[in-house]
Coordinates of C-alpha atoms and ligand atoms in Angstrom, one line a residue:
X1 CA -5.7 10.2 16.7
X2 CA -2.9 12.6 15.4
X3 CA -4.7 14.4 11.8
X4 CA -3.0 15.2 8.4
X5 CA -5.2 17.1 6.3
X6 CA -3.2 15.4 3.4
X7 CA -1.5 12.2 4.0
X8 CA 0.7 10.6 1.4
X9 CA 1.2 6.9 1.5
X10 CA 4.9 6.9 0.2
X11 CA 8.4 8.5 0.1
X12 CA 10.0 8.3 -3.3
X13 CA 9.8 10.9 -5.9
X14 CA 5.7 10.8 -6.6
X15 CA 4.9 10.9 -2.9
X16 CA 7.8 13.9 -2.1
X17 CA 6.8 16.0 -4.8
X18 CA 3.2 16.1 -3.8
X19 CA 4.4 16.9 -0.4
X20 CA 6.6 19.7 -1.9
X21 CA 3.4 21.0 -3.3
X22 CA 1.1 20.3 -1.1
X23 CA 3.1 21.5 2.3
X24 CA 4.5 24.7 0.5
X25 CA 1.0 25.5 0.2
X26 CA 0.6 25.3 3.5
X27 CA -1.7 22.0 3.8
X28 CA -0.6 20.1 6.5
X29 CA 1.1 17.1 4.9
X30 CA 2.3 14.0 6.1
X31 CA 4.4 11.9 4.2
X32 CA 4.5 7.6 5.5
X33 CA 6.6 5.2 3.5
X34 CA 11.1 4.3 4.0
X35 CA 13.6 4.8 1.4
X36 CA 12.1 3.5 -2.2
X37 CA 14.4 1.1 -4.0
X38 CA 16.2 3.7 -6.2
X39 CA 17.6 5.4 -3.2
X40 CA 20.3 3.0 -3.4
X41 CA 23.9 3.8 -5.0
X42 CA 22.6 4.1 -8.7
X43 CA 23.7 6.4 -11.2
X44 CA 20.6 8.2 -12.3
X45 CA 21.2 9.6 -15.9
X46 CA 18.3 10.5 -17.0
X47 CA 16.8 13.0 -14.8
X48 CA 16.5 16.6 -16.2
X49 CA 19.2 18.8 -14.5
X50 CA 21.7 16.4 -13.4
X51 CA 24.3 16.2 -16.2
X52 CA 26.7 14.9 -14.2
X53 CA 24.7 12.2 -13.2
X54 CA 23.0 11.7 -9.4
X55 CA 22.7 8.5 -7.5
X56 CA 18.9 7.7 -6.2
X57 CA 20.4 7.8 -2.9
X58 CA 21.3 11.8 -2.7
X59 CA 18.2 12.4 -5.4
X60 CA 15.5 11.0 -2.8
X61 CA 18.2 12.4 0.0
X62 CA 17.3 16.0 -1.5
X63 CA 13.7 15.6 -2.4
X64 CA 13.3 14.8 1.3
X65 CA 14.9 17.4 2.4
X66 CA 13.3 20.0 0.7
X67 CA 9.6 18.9 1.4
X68 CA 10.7 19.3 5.1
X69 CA 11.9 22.5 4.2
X70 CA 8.5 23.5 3.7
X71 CA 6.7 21.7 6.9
X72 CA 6.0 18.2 6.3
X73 CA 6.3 15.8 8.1
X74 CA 8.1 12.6 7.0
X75 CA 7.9 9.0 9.0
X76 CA 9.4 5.8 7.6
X77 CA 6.6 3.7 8.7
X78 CA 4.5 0.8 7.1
X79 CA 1.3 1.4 6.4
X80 CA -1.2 -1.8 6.7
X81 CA -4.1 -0.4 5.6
X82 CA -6.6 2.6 4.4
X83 CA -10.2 3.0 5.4
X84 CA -13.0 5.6 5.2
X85 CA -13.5 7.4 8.6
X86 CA -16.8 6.8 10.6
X87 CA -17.1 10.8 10.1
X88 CA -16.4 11.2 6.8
X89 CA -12.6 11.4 5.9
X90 CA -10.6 8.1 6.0
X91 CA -8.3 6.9 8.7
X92 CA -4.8 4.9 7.9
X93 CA -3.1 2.4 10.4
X94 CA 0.4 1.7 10.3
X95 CA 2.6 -0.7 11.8
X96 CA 3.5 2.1 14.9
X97 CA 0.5 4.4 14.6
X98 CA -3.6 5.5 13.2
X99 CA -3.9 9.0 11.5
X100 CA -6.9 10.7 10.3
X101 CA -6.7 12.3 7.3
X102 CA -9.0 14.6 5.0
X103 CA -7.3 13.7 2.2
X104 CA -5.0 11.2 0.6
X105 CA -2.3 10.9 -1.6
X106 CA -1.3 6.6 -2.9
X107 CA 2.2 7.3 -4.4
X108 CA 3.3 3.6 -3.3
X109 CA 5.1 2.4 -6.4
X110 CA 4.2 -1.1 -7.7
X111 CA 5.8 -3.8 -5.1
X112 CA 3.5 -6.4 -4.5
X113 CA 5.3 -10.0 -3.6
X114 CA 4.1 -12.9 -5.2
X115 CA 3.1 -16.1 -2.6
X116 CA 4.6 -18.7 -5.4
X117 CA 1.3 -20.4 -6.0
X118 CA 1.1 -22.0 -9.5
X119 CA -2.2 -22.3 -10.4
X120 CA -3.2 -18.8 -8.2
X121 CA -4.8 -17.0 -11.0
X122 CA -7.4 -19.4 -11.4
X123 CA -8.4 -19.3 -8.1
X124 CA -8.9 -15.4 -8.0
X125 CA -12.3 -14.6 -7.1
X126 CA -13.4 -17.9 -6.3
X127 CA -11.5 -18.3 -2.7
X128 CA -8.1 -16.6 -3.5
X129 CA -8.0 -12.5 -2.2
X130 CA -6.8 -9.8 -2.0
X131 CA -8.7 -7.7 0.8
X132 CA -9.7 -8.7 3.7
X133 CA -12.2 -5.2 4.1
X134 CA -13.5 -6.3 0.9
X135 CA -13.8 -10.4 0.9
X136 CA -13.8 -11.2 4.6
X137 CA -17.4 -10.8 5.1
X138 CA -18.0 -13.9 3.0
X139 CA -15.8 -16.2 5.0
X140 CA -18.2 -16.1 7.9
X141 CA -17.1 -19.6 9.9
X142 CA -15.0 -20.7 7.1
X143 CA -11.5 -22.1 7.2
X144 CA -8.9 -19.2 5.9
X145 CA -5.6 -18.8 5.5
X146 CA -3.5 -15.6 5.3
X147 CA -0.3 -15.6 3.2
X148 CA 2.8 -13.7 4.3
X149 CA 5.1 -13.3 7.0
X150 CA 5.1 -9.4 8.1
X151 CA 2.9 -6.9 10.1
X152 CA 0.7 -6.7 6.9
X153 CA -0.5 -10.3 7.2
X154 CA -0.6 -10.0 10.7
X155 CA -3.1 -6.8 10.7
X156 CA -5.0 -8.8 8.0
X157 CA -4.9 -12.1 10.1
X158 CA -6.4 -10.3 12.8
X159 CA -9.2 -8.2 10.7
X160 CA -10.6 -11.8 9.5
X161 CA -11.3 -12.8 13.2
X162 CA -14.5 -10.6 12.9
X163 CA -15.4 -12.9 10.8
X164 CA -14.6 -16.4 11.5
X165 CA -11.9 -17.8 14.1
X166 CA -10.7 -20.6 11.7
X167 CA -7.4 -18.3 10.8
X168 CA -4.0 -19.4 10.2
X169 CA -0.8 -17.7 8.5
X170 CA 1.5 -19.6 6.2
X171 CA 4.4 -17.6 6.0
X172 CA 5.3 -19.4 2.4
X173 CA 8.7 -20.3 3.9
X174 CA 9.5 -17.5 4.8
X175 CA 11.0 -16.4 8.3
X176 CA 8.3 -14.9 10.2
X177 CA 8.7 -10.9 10.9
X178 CA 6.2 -9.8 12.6
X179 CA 6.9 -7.7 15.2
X180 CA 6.3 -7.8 19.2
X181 CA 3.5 -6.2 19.7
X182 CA 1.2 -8.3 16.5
X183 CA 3.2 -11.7 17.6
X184 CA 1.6 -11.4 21.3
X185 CA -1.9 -10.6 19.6
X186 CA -1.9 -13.1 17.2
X187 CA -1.0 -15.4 20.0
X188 CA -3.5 -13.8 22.0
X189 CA -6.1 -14.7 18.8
X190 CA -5.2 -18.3 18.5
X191 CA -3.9 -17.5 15.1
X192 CA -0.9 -19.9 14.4
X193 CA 2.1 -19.1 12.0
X194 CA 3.3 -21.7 9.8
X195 CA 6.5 -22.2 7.8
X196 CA 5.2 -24.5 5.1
X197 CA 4.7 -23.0 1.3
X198 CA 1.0 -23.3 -0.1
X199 CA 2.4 -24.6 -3.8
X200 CA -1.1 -25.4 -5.7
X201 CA -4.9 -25.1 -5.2
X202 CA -7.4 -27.4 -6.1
X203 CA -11.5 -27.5 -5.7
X204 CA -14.2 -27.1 -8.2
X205 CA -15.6 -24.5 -8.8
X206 CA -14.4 -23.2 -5.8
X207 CA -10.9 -23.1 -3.7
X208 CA -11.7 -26.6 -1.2
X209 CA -8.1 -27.1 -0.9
X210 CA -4.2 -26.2 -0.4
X211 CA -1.2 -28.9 -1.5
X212 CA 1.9 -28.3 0.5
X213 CA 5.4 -28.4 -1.5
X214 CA 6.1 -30.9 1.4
X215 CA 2.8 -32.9 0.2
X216 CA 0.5 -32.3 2.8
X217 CA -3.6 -31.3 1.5
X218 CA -4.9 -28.0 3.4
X219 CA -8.7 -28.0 3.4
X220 CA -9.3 -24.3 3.0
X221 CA -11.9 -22.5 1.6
X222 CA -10.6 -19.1 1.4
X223 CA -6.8 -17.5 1.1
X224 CA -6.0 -13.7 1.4
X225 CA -2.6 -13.1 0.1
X226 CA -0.5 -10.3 2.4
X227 CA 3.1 -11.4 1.0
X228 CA 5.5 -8.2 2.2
X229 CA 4.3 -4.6 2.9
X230 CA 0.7 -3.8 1.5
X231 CA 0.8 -2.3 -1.7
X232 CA -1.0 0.6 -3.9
X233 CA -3.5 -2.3 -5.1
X234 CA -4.5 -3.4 -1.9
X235 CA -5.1 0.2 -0.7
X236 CA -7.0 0.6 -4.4
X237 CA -8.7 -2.4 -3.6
X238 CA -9.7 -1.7 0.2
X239 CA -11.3 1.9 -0.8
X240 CA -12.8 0.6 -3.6
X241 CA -10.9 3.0 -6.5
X242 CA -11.4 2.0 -10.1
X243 CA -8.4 -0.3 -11.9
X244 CA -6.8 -0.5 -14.8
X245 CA -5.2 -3.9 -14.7
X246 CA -2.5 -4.1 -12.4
X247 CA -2.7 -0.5 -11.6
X248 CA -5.0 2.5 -10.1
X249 CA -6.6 4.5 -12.5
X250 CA -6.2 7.7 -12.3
X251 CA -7.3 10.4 -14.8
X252 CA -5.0 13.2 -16.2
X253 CA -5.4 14.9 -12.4
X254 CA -4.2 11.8 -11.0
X255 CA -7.8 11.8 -9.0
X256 CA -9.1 8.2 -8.9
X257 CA -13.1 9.0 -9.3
X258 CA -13.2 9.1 -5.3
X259 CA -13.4 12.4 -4.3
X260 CA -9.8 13.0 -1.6
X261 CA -7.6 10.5 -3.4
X262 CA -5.4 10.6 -5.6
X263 CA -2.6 8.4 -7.1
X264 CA 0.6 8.9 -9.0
X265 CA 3.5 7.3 -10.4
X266 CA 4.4 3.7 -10.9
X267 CA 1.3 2.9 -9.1
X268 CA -0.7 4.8 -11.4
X269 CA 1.2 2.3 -14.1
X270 CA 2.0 5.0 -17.2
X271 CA 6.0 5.0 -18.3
X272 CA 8.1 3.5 -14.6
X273 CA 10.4 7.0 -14.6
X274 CA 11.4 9.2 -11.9
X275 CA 10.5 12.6 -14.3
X276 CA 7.0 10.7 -14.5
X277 CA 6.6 10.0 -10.9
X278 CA 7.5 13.9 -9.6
X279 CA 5.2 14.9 -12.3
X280 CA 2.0 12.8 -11.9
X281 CA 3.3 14.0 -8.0
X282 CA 3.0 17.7 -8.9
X283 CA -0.2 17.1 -10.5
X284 CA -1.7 14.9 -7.0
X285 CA -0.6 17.4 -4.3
X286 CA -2.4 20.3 -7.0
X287 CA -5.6 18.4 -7.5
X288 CA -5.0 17.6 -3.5
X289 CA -4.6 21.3 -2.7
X290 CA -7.9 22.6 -5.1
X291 CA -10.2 19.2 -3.3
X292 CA -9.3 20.7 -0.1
X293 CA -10.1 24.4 -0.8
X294 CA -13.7 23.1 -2.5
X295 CA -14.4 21.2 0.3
X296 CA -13.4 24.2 3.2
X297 CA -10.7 21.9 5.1
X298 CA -7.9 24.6 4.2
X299 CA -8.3 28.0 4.1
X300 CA -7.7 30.1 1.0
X301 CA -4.7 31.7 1.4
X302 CA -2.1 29.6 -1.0
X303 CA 1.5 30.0 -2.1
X304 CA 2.4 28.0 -5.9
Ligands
FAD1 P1 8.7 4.4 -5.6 O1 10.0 5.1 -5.9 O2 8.7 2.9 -5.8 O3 8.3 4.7 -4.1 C1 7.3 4.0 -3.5 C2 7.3 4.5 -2.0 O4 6.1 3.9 -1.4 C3 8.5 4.1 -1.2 O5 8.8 5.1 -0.3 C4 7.9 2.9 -0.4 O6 8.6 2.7 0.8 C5 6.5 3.3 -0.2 N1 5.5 2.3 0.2 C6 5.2 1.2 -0.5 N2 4.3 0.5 0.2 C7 4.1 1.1 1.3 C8 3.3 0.9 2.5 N3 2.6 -0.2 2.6 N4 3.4 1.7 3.5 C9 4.2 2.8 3.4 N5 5.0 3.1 2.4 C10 4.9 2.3 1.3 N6 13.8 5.7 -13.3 C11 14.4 6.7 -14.1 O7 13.8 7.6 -14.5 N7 15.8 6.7 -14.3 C12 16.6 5.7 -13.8 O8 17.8 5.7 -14.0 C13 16.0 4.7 -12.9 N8 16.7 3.7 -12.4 C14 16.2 2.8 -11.5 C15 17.0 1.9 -10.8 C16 16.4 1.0 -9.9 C17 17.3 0.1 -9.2 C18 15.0 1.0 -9.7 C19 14.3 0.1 -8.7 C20 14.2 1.9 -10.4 C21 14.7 2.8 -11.3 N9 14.0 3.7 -12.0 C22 14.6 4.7 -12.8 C23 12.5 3.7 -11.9 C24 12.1 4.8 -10.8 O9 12.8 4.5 -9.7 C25 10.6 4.7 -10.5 O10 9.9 4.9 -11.7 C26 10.2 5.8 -9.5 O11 11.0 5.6 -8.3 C27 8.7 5.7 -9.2 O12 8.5 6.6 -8.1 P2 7.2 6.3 -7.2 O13 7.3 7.4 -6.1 O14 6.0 6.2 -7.9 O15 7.5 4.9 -6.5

């Protein structure tokens, strides 16, 4: 399993600037996540030194560039989930790859995809999820459904067969996308992939059932939502980090109370700019940088 002794989950500006840091100090840094949404054609107007304006395209463009400059490694790939490692550490899976990693980085902006249930909320915690690492074990035998219609839903599909072989994916009407390699295995698991949209829940006091928007009743006692790529909360969620609502919390060090992770920017939930993000950034790949020294995984020797 290839190693990063810091691994950032996420390419736009929090995620580059603590690989700027953390790579020009000579950690060995690997960057996962594609192009973030403002790397588009928009006019950024607000970011300090740009008076002429900059699109999010050539700002991300040059942010990338320049943590490569200084030896890390970047890879547009998905990842679908983060786990503590059976020898201390934690070990991330994406959609092409695992990695071990002594320390870890969640710069994934905010981007969870709602499934379009109405009633969802009230369901949370009594049969609706989030985390399969966290819920699964008490769906022993029961009757689950995973929403979503990627990789992510796929990988999570697949975790829940430890516990109970009574899986199937809606994809919410969605076009299913999962690739090759997870079709054949969920194939392989039995798990089928449906089209139809989960609209409404019912049961008391518990989730006992799914209505269709085509009409049809689902008995079901437990869902796990994996709409689109998995976000910072499910990672939060998965390794157990403190919330604060919506978001991670993360103290003025962006550490999250569990020693080797850190979060920053949108994810972290403060004010959604980009001079936030590379700040909170700057801050991560530092308190990254000192966990790593304390801990004897990188030598002394530094360059700031
Ligand atoms: P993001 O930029 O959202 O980056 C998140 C990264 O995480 C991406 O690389 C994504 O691919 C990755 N990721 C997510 N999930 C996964 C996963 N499962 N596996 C791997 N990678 C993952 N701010 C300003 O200050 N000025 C502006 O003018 C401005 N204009 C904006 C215009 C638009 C269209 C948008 C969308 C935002 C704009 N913002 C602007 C807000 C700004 O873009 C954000 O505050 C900033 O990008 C946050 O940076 P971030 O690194 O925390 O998250």
């Amino acid at each position: 399993m290839e190693h990063a002794q810091c691994l950032i989950i996420g390419a736009g500006p929090a995620g580059l600037s603590a690989a700027i840091y953390t790579a020009r100090a000579g950690v060995g840094t690997l960057v996962l996540g594609c192009d973030p949404k403002v790397a588009g054609d928009y006019d950024i107007d607000n970011y300090f030194g740009f008076p002429e304006t900059i699109t999010g395209k050539e700002l991300i463009e040059r942010g990338a560039a320049q943590a490569r400059r200084f030896g890390a490694s970047l890879r547009c790939e998905r990842v679908l989930g983060a786990h503590y490692g059976d020898a201390g550490g934690f070990t991330v899976k994406t959609d092409k790859n695992e990695y071990a990693a002594d320390s870890i980085v969640i710069a994934a902006g905010v981007a969870r995809v709602r499934p379009g249930i109405t009633n969802i909320a009230d369901y949370e915690g009594k049969g609706v999820s989030y985390c399969v690492s966290c819920d699964g074990f008490f769906y022993r035998g029961k009757t689950v459904a995973v929403l979503g219609e990627g990789d992510y839903a796929a990988n999570q599909a697949l975790e829940l067969t430890t516990f109970t072989q009574k899986v199937t994916i809606y994809t919410q009407g969605k076009a299913p996308s999962m690739s090759g390699e997870f079709a054949e295995r969920l194939a392989q698991a039995g798990i089928a992939v449906r089209q139809e949209t989960l609209k409404t829940l019912s049961g008391e006091p518990a989730l006992t059932t799914a209505h269709t928007n085509d009409g049809q009743d689902v008995p079901l006692d437990g869902i796990f939502v994996a709409m689109g790529q998995a976000s910072a909360l499910d990672f939060a969620k998965t390794l157990g980090l403190p919330l604060r609502g919506a978001f991670i919390d993360a103290d003025h060090d962006q550490k999250t109370g569990v020693p080797g992770i850190f979060a920053a920017g949108d994810c972290v939930g403060r004010f959604l700019q980009i001079s936030v993000a590379v700040g909170e950034g700057a801050k991560a790949g530092k308190s990254a940088i000192s966990y790593l020294k304390e801990t004897g995984k990188v030598g002394k020797a530094e360059k700031s």
